[in-house]
C-alpha cells in the first residue's frame, strides 16, 4: 500500500510515527510533502525513513490513500493542487477539522473518509472517530480502519457528530496537558522537586485513568469516594467549585466544538 501525506505537521507526524511503530506500512511506501518547509520534511525523513518530495507525480501517482493533514485554512489550496491527479478509486483520508465530506467531494470526485484522531496517535493511543462518504468500498473502509486502529481505537459515527468529537477528544489531550501544567506549577509553589512531582502526577493520572476504565462507578462516584468530609480533597474540590472549574471545562469543549463548525463555514469553494 502506498500512502501520501499532504501536510507534515504534528498530526501527520503522529500518524506516521504510529504506523511505523506498528510496522503496518514500509517506510519506502510512505510519502510526505508540505508547502515549503524543507527542514520539517528533512526531519521526518531522518527520523522515520519516509519519502519526502515536492514532485506531485511522485507523490500522487499510483497512491492508495491520500491523507489530507494541512491546516483547515489551507484546505482549498491543497485540494486544488492535487485535483488533477485524483482517480475515481483514490481514497482521501481527511483529518482536517471542520472540513466536510461534501466540500471535499465538490472538488475531488472520489471516496472520502473523514477522521478525527488526536496526537496520542504517536504512541498508539488515539481516540479516532471516522465518517464515510457513500462510495467508500468495504476494502477501503477495512484498510482505513486497520490503519487507524494501529494508532489507537477507531469508531464509525455520523459526520454531523464529528464537530463535537473534535471539541471533546480531538482537542482533548491539550486539556489534560493544561491540567498537568497547573499541577506542576502548584507542586513547585508548595516545595516539591520537579522530578518528584512529575512522577507523582503521571502515576496519579495513570491510576485515575485505569480506575475509570475498570470501575462500574461513575466519575462523580469515584470522586466522592476520595473526598472525605473535612479532608484535604474536599478542601481542594471546594476551591475548584468556587472558581467554577467544571463549568469552565464544559464551556471549553463547547467552544472548541463551535470553532470546528465555524471552520466549515469559513472555507469557501472556489
Short mmCIF file of N, CA and C in Angstrom, two decimals, residues 121-244:
data_model
loop_
_atom_site.label_atom_id
_atom_site.label_comp_id
_atom_site.label_asym_id
_atom_site.label_seq_id
_atom_site.Cartn_x
_atom_site.Cartn_y
_atom_site.Cartn_z
N UNK A 121 -1.95 9.49 18.78
CA UNK A 121 -1.66 8.52 17.73
C UNK A 121 -0.18 8.14 17.72
N UNK A 122 0.69 9.05 18.11
CA UNK A 122 2.12 8.79 18.09
C UNK A 122 2.53 7.64 18.99
N UNK A 123 1.72 7.35 20.01
CA UNK A 123 2.02 6.24 20.91
C UNK A 123 0.94 5.15 20.85
N UNK A 124 0.15 5.19 19.79
CA UNK A 124 -0.86 4.16 19.59
C UNK A 124 -2.06 4.27 20.50
N UNK A 125 -2.35 5.48 21.01
CA UNK A 125 -3.43 5.66 21.97
C UNK A 125 -4.46 6.70 21.52
N UNK A 126 -4.56 6.93 20.23
CA UNK A 126 -5.53 7.91 19.75
C UNK A 126 -6.96 7.40 19.91
N UNK A 127 -7.86 8.32 20.21
CA UNK A 127 -9.29 8.04 20.13
C UNK A 127 -9.78 8.68 18.84
N UNK A 128 -10.05 7.85 17.83
CA UNK A 128 -10.34 8.34 16.48
C UNK A 128 -11.76 8.00 16.06
N UNK A 129 -12.48 9.01 15.60
CA UNK A 129 -13.81 8.79 15.02
C UNK A 129 -13.73 9.05 13.53
N UNK A 130 -14.47 8.25 12.74
CA UNK A 130 -14.46 8.43 11.29
C UNK A 130 -15.89 8.47 10.76
N UNK A 131 -16.04 9.20 9.65
CA UNK A 131 -17.31 9.24 8.91
C UNK A 131 -16.99 8.98 7.44
N UNK A 132 -17.94 8.38 6.71
CA UNK A 132 -17.67 7.90 5.36
C UNK A 132 -18.58 8.56 4.33
N UNK A 133 -18.05 8.76 3.14
CA UNK A 133 -18.91 9.09 2.02
C UNK A 133 -19.54 7.79 1.52
N UNK A 134 -20.69 7.86 0.84
CA UNK A 134 -21.41 6.63 0.44
C UNK A 134 -20.61 5.74 -0.50
N UNK A 135 -19.65 6.28 -1.26
CA UNK A 135 -18.94 5.50 -2.25
C UNK A 135 -17.68 4.82 -1.72
N UNK A 136 -17.43 4.90 -0.42
CA UNK A 136 -16.30 4.18 0.16
C UNK A 136 -16.57 2.68 0.10
N UNK A 137 -15.62 1.92 -0.46
CA UNK A 137 -15.80 0.47 -0.58
C UNK A 137 -15.50 -0.22 0.75
N UNK A 138 -15.93 -1.47 0.84
CA UNK A 138 -15.67 -2.26 2.04
C UNK A 138 -14.17 -2.42 2.26
N UNK A 139 -13.44 -2.65 1.17
CA UNK A 139 -11.99 -2.80 1.29
C UNK A 139 -11.34 -1.51 1.77
N UNK A 140 -11.78 -0.38 1.23
CA UNK A 140 -11.22 0.91 1.65
C UNK A 140 -11.51 1.18 3.12
N UNK A 141 -12.71 0.84 3.56
CA UNK A 141 -13.05 1.00 4.96
C UNK A 141 -12.19 0.09 5.84
N UNK A 142 -12.03 -1.16 5.41
CA UNK A 142 -11.22 -2.10 6.18
C UNK A 142 -9.76 -1.65 6.25
N UNK A 143 -9.23 -1.18 5.11
CA UNK A 143 -7.84 -0.70 5.08
C UNK A 143 -7.66 0.49 6.02
N UNK A 144 -8.61 1.41 5.97
CA UNK A 144 -8.51 2.62 6.80
C UNK A 144 -8.68 2.28 8.27
N UNK A 145 -9.64 1.41 8.57
CA UNK A 145 -9.84 1.00 9.96
C UNK A 145 -8.60 0.32 10.52
N UNK A 146 -7.99 -0.54 9.70
CA UNK A 146 -6.76 -1.20 10.12
C UNK A 146 -5.66 -0.18 10.35
N UNK A 147 -5.56 0.77 9.44
CA UNK A 147 -4.55 1.81 9.54
C UNK A 147 -4.74 2.63 10.81
N UNK A 148 -5.95 3.08 11.05
CA UNK A 148 -6.21 3.93 12.21
C UNK A 148 -6.22 3.14 13.51
N UNK A 149 -6.61 1.87 13.46
CA UNK A 149 -6.57 1.04 14.66
C UNK A 149 -5.14 0.80 15.12
N UNK A 150 -4.20 0.92 14.21
CA UNK A 150 -2.79 0.77 14.57
C UNK A 150 -2.30 1.95 15.40
N UNK A 151 -3.07 3.05 15.41
CA UNK A 151 -2.65 4.21 16.20
C UNK A 151 -3.64 4.50 17.34
N UNK A 152 -4.55 3.54 17.60
CA UNK A 152 -5.49 3.73 18.70
C UNK A 152 -6.82 3.06 18.42
N UNK A 153 -7.87 3.53 19.07
CA UNK A 153 -9.22 3.00 18.89
C UNK A 153 -9.96 3.80 17.82
N UNK A 154 -10.76 3.11 17.02
CA UNK A 154 -11.49 3.75 15.93
C UNK A 154 -12.98 3.46 16.05
N UNK A 155 -13.78 4.50 15.87
CA UNK A 155 -15.23 4.37 15.94
C UNK A 155 -15.86 5.06 14.73
N UNK A 156 -16.81 4.39 14.09
CA UNK A 156 -17.54 4.99 12.96
C UNK A 156 -18.74 5.75 13.50
N UNK A 157 -18.89 7.00 13.06
CA UNK A 157 -20.00 7.83 13.51
C UNK A 157 -20.62 8.55 12.32
N UNK A 158 -21.76 9.16 12.55
CA UNK A 158 -22.34 10.05 11.54
C UNK A 158 -21.50 11.32 11.47
N UNK A 159 -21.35 11.85 10.26
CA UNK A 159 -20.46 13.00 10.09
C UNK A 159 -20.87 14.20 10.95
N UNK A 160 -22.16 14.37 11.19
CA UNK A 160 -22.63 15.52 11.94
C UNK A 160 -22.11 15.52 13.39
N UNK A 161 -21.64 14.38 13.85
CA UNK A 161 -21.12 14.30 15.22
C UNK A 161 -19.63 14.62 15.30
N UNK A 162 -18.96 14.78 14.17
CA UNK A 162 -17.51 14.96 14.19
C UNK A 162 -17.08 16.30 14.79
N UNK A 163 -17.90 17.34 14.66
CA UNK A 163 -17.54 18.61 15.28
C UNK A 163 -17.48 18.46 16.80
N UNK A 164 -18.46 17.75 17.36
CA UNK A 164 -18.47 17.53 18.80
C UNK A 164 -17.29 16.66 19.23
N UNK A 165 -16.97 15.66 18.42
CA UNK A 165 -15.84 14.78 18.74
C UNK A 165 -14.53 15.55 18.63
N UNK A 166 -14.46 16.47 17.68
CA UNK A 166 -13.28 17.34 17.57
C UNK A 166 -13.08 18.13 18.86
N UNK A 167 -14.16 18.72 19.35
CA UNK A 167 -14.07 19.51 20.57
C UNK A 167 -13.77 18.70 21.80
N UNK A 168 -14.23 17.45 21.83
CA UNK A 168 -14.05 16.61 23.02
C UNK A 168 -12.72 15.86 23.00
N UNK A 169 -12.55 14.93 22.06
CA UNK A 169 -11.37 14.07 22.08
C UNK A 169 -10.28 14.53 21.12
N UNK A 170 -10.66 15.21 20.03
CA UNK A 170 -9.63 15.71 19.12
C UNK A 170 -8.71 16.70 19.81
N UNK A 171 -9.31 17.62 20.56
CA UNK A 171 -8.54 18.60 21.32
C UNK A 171 -8.26 18.13 22.74
N UNK A 172 -8.83 16.99 23.12
CA UNK A 172 -8.78 16.51 24.49
C UNK A 172 -7.40 16.41 25.13
N UNK A 173 -6.39 15.87 24.42
CA UNK A 173 -5.07 15.78 25.05
C UNK A 173 -4.54 17.12 25.54
N UNK A 174 -4.83 18.18 24.80
CA UNK A 174 -4.36 19.51 25.21
C UNK A 174 -4.98 19.93 26.54
N UNK A 175 -6.25 19.55 26.75
CA UNK A 175 -6.90 19.90 28.02
C UNK A 175 -6.21 19.19 29.19
N UNK A 176 -5.85 17.92 28.98
CA UNK A 176 -5.17 17.17 30.03
C UNK A 176 -3.79 17.76 30.30
N UNK A 177 -3.07 18.11 29.24
CA UNK A 177 -1.75 18.72 29.43
C UNK A 177 -1.87 20.06 30.17
N UNK A 178 -2.94 20.76 29.93
CA UNK A 178 -3.19 22.03 30.61
C UNK A 178 -3.35 21.81 32.12
N UNK A 179 -4.09 20.75 32.47
CA UNK A 179 -4.25 20.41 33.88
C UNK A 179 -2.90 20.06 34.50
N UNK A 180 -2.10 19.29 33.76
CA UNK A 180 -0.78 18.89 34.27
C UNK A 180 0.11 20.11 34.46
N UNK A 181 0.02 21.07 33.55
CA UNK A 181 0.78 22.32 33.73
C UNK A 181 0.45 22.95 35.07
N UNK A 182 -0.84 23.00 35.39
CA UNK A 182 -1.26 23.61 36.65
C UNK A 182 -0.77 22.80 37.84
N UNK A 183 -0.82 21.48 37.74
CA UNK A 183 -0.34 20.62 38.82
C UNK A 183 1.16 20.80 39.04
N UNK A 184 1.91 20.90 37.94
CA UNK A 184 3.36 21.09 38.06
C UNK A 184 3.69 22.43 38.70
N UNK A 185 2.96 23.47 38.28
CA UNK A 185 3.20 24.79 38.85
C UNK A 185 2.88 24.80 40.34
N UNK A 186 1.78 24.15 40.71
CA UNK A 186 1.42 24.11 42.13
C UNK A 186 2.45 23.31 42.92
N UNK A 187 2.98 22.23 42.33
CA UNK A 187 3.99 21.43 43.01
C UNK A 187 5.22 22.27 43.33
N UNK A 188 5.62 23.09 42.37
CA UNK A 188 6.77 23.97 42.59
C UNK A 188 6.49 24.95 43.72
N UNK A 189 5.27 25.51 43.75
CA UNK A 189 4.94 26.52 44.75
C UNK A 189 4.78 25.94 46.15
N UNK A 190 4.50 24.63 46.25
CA UNK A 190 4.39 24.03 47.58
C UNK A 190 5.67 23.30 47.98
N UNK A 191 6.72 23.45 47.15
CA UNK A 191 8.04 23.00 47.56
C UNK A 191 8.46 21.61 47.13
N UNK A 192 7.80 21.04 46.12
CA UNK A 192 8.20 19.72 45.62
C UNK A 192 9.18 19.86 44.46
N UNK A 193 10.18 18.97 44.42
CA UNK A 193 11.13 18.97 43.32
C UNK A 193 10.43 18.56 42.02
N UNK A 194 10.90 19.11 40.93
CA UNK A 194 10.24 18.89 39.63
C UNK A 194 10.19 17.41 39.25
N UNK A 195 11.32 16.70 39.44
CA UNK A 195 11.34 15.29 39.04
C UNK A 195 10.40 14.46 39.90
N UNK A 196 10.35 14.74 41.17
CA UNK A 196 9.45 14.02 42.08
C UNK A 196 8.00 14.32 41.71
N UNK A 197 7.70 15.59 41.49
CA UNK A 197 6.33 15.99 41.15
C UNK A 197 5.87 15.35 39.85
N UNK A 198 6.75 15.30 38.86
CA UNK A 198 6.38 14.72 37.57
C UNK A 198 5.99 13.25 37.71
N UNK A 199 6.80 12.51 38.46
CA UNK A 199 6.49 11.09 38.67
C UNK A 199 5.16 10.90 39.38
N UNK A 200 4.92 11.72 40.39
CA UNK A 200 3.67 11.62 41.14
C UNK A 200 2.46 11.97 40.28
N UNK A 201 2.59 13.03 39.48
CA UNK A 201 1.48 13.46 38.63
C UNK A 201 1.15 12.41 37.59
N UNK A 202 2.18 11.88 36.92
CA UNK A 202 1.95 10.88 35.87
C UNK A 202 1.29 9.63 36.44
N UNK A 203 1.80 9.16 37.57
CA UNK A 203 1.23 7.95 38.16
C UNK A 203 -0.20 8.20 38.65
N UNK A 204 -0.44 9.40 39.14
CA UNK A 204 -1.80 9.75 39.56
C UNK A 204 -2.76 9.71 38.38
N UNK A 205 -2.36 10.26 37.25
CA UNK A 205 -3.19 10.22 36.04
C UNK A 205 -3.40 8.80 35.54
N UNK A 206 -2.33 8.01 35.53
CA UNK A 206 -2.44 6.62 35.08
C UNK A 206 -3.39 5.84 35.97
N UNK A 207 -3.26 6.03 37.28
CA UNK A 207 -4.14 5.32 38.21
C UNK A 207 -5.58 5.73 38.06
N UNK A 208 -5.83 7.02 37.93
CA UNK A 208 -7.20 7.51 37.76
C UNK A 208 -7.81 7.01 36.46
N UNK A 209 -7.01 7.00 35.40
CA UNK A 209 -7.49 6.51 34.10
C UNK A 209 -7.85 5.03 34.17
N UNK A 210 -7.01 4.26 34.83
CA UNK A 210 -7.29 2.83 34.97
C UNK A 210 -8.55 2.60 35.79
N UNK A 211 -8.74 3.37 36.85
CA UNK A 211 -9.96 3.25 37.65
C UNK A 211 -11.19 3.54 36.81
N UNK A 212 -11.13 4.59 36.00
CA UNK A 212 -12.25 4.93 35.13
C UNK A 212 -12.54 3.81 34.14
N UNK A 213 -11.47 3.12 33.71
CA UNK A 213 -11.61 2.07 32.71
C UNK A 213 -12.22 0.79 33.29
N UNK A 214 -11.84 0.44 34.51
CA UNK A 214 -12.24 -0.87 35.05
C UNK A 214 -13.42 -0.78 36.01
N UNK A 215 -13.71 0.41 36.54
CA UNK A 215 -14.75 0.53 37.55
C UNK A 215 -16.13 0.72 36.91
N UNK A 216 -17.14 0.18 37.56
CA UNK A 216 -18.52 0.41 37.12
C UNK A 216 -19.07 1.73 37.65
N UNK A 217 -18.33 2.36 38.56
CA UNK A 217 -18.79 3.60 39.15
C UNK A 217 -18.61 4.77 38.19
N UNK A 218 -19.46 5.77 38.35
CA UNK A 218 -19.37 6.98 37.54
C UNK A 218 -18.18 7.82 38.02
N UNK A 219 -17.70 8.75 37.18
CA UNK A 219 -16.63 9.65 37.64
C UNK A 219 -17.01 10.41 38.91
N UNK A 220 -18.27 10.81 39.01
CA UNK A 220 -18.72 11.53 40.20
C UNK A 220 -18.62 10.66 41.44
N UNK A 221 -19.01 9.38 41.32
CA UNK A 221 -18.94 8.47 42.46
C UNK A 221 -17.50 8.19 42.85
N UNK A 222 -16.61 8.05 41.85
CA UNK A 222 -15.20 7.82 42.15
C UNK A 222 -14.61 9.04 42.87
N UNK A 223 -15.00 10.22 42.42
CA UNK A 223 -14.52 11.44 43.09
C UNK A 223 -15.01 11.50 44.53
N UNK A 224 -16.28 11.21 44.73
CA UNK A 224 -16.85 11.27 46.07
C UNK A 224 -16.19 10.26 47.01
N UNK A 225 -15.77 9.12 46.45
CA UNK A 225 -15.12 8.10 47.27
C UNK A 225 -13.78 8.58 47.82
N UNK A 226 -13.15 9.51 47.10
CA UNK A 226 -11.86 10.05 47.55
C UNK A 226 -12.06 11.25 48.49
N UNK A 227 -13.24 11.83 48.44
CA UNK A 227 -13.49 13.10 49.12
C UNK A 227 -14.12 12.88 50.50
N UNK A 228 -13.28 12.72 51.50
CA UNK A 228 -13.77 12.54 52.87
C UNK A 228 -14.23 13.87 53.45
N UNK A 229 -15.32 13.87 54.21
CA UNK A 229 -15.80 15.12 54.83
C UNK A 229 -14.72 15.75 55.71
N UNK A 230 -14.48 17.02 55.49
CA UNK A 230 -13.49 17.74 56.27
C UNK A 230 -12.05 17.44 55.91
N UNK A 231 -11.84 16.65 54.86
CA UNK A 231 -10.50 16.25 54.49
C UNK A 231 -9.83 17.17 53.49
N UNK A 232 -8.62 16.78 53.07
CA UNK A 232 -7.83 17.60 52.16
C UNK A 232 -8.46 17.68 50.77
N UNK A 233 -8.98 16.56 50.29
CA UNK A 233 -9.58 16.55 48.95
C UNK A 233 -10.80 17.46 48.90
N UNK A 234 -11.61 17.41 49.93
CA UNK A 234 -12.79 18.26 49.99
C UNK A 234 -12.39 19.74 49.94
N UNK A 235 -11.31 20.08 50.64
CA UNK A 235 -10.84 21.47 50.64
C UNK A 235 -10.42 21.88 49.23
N UNK A 236 -9.72 20.98 48.53
CA UNK A 236 -9.29 21.30 47.17
C UNK A 236 -10.46 21.40 46.21
N UNK A 237 -11.38 20.44 46.29
CA UNK A 237 -12.55 20.45 45.41
C UNK A 237 -13.39 21.71 45.62
N UNK A 238 -13.47 22.15 46.87
CA UNK A 238 -14.24 23.36 47.17
C UNK A 238 -13.69 24.55 46.40
N UNK A 239 -12.36 24.65 46.32
CA UNK A 239 -11.73 25.75 45.58
C UNK A 239 -12.08 25.64 44.09
N UNK A 240 -12.04 24.43 43.54
CA UNK A 240 -12.39 24.23 42.13
C UNK A 240 -13.83 24.64 41.87
N UNK A 241 -14.73 24.25 42.77
CA UNK A 241 -16.14 24.59 42.59
C UNK A 241 -16.37 26.10 42.74
N UNK A 242 -15.68 26.70 43.71
CA UNK A 242 -15.84 28.15 43.89
C UNK A 242 -15.36 28.93 42.67
N UNK A 243 -14.38 28.36 41.96
CA UNK A 243 -13.85 29.01 40.76
C UNK A 243 -14.51 28.50 39.48
N UNK A 244 -15.56 27.70 39.66
CA UNK A 244 -16.36 27.19 38.53
C UNK A 244 -15.50 26.51 37.47
#
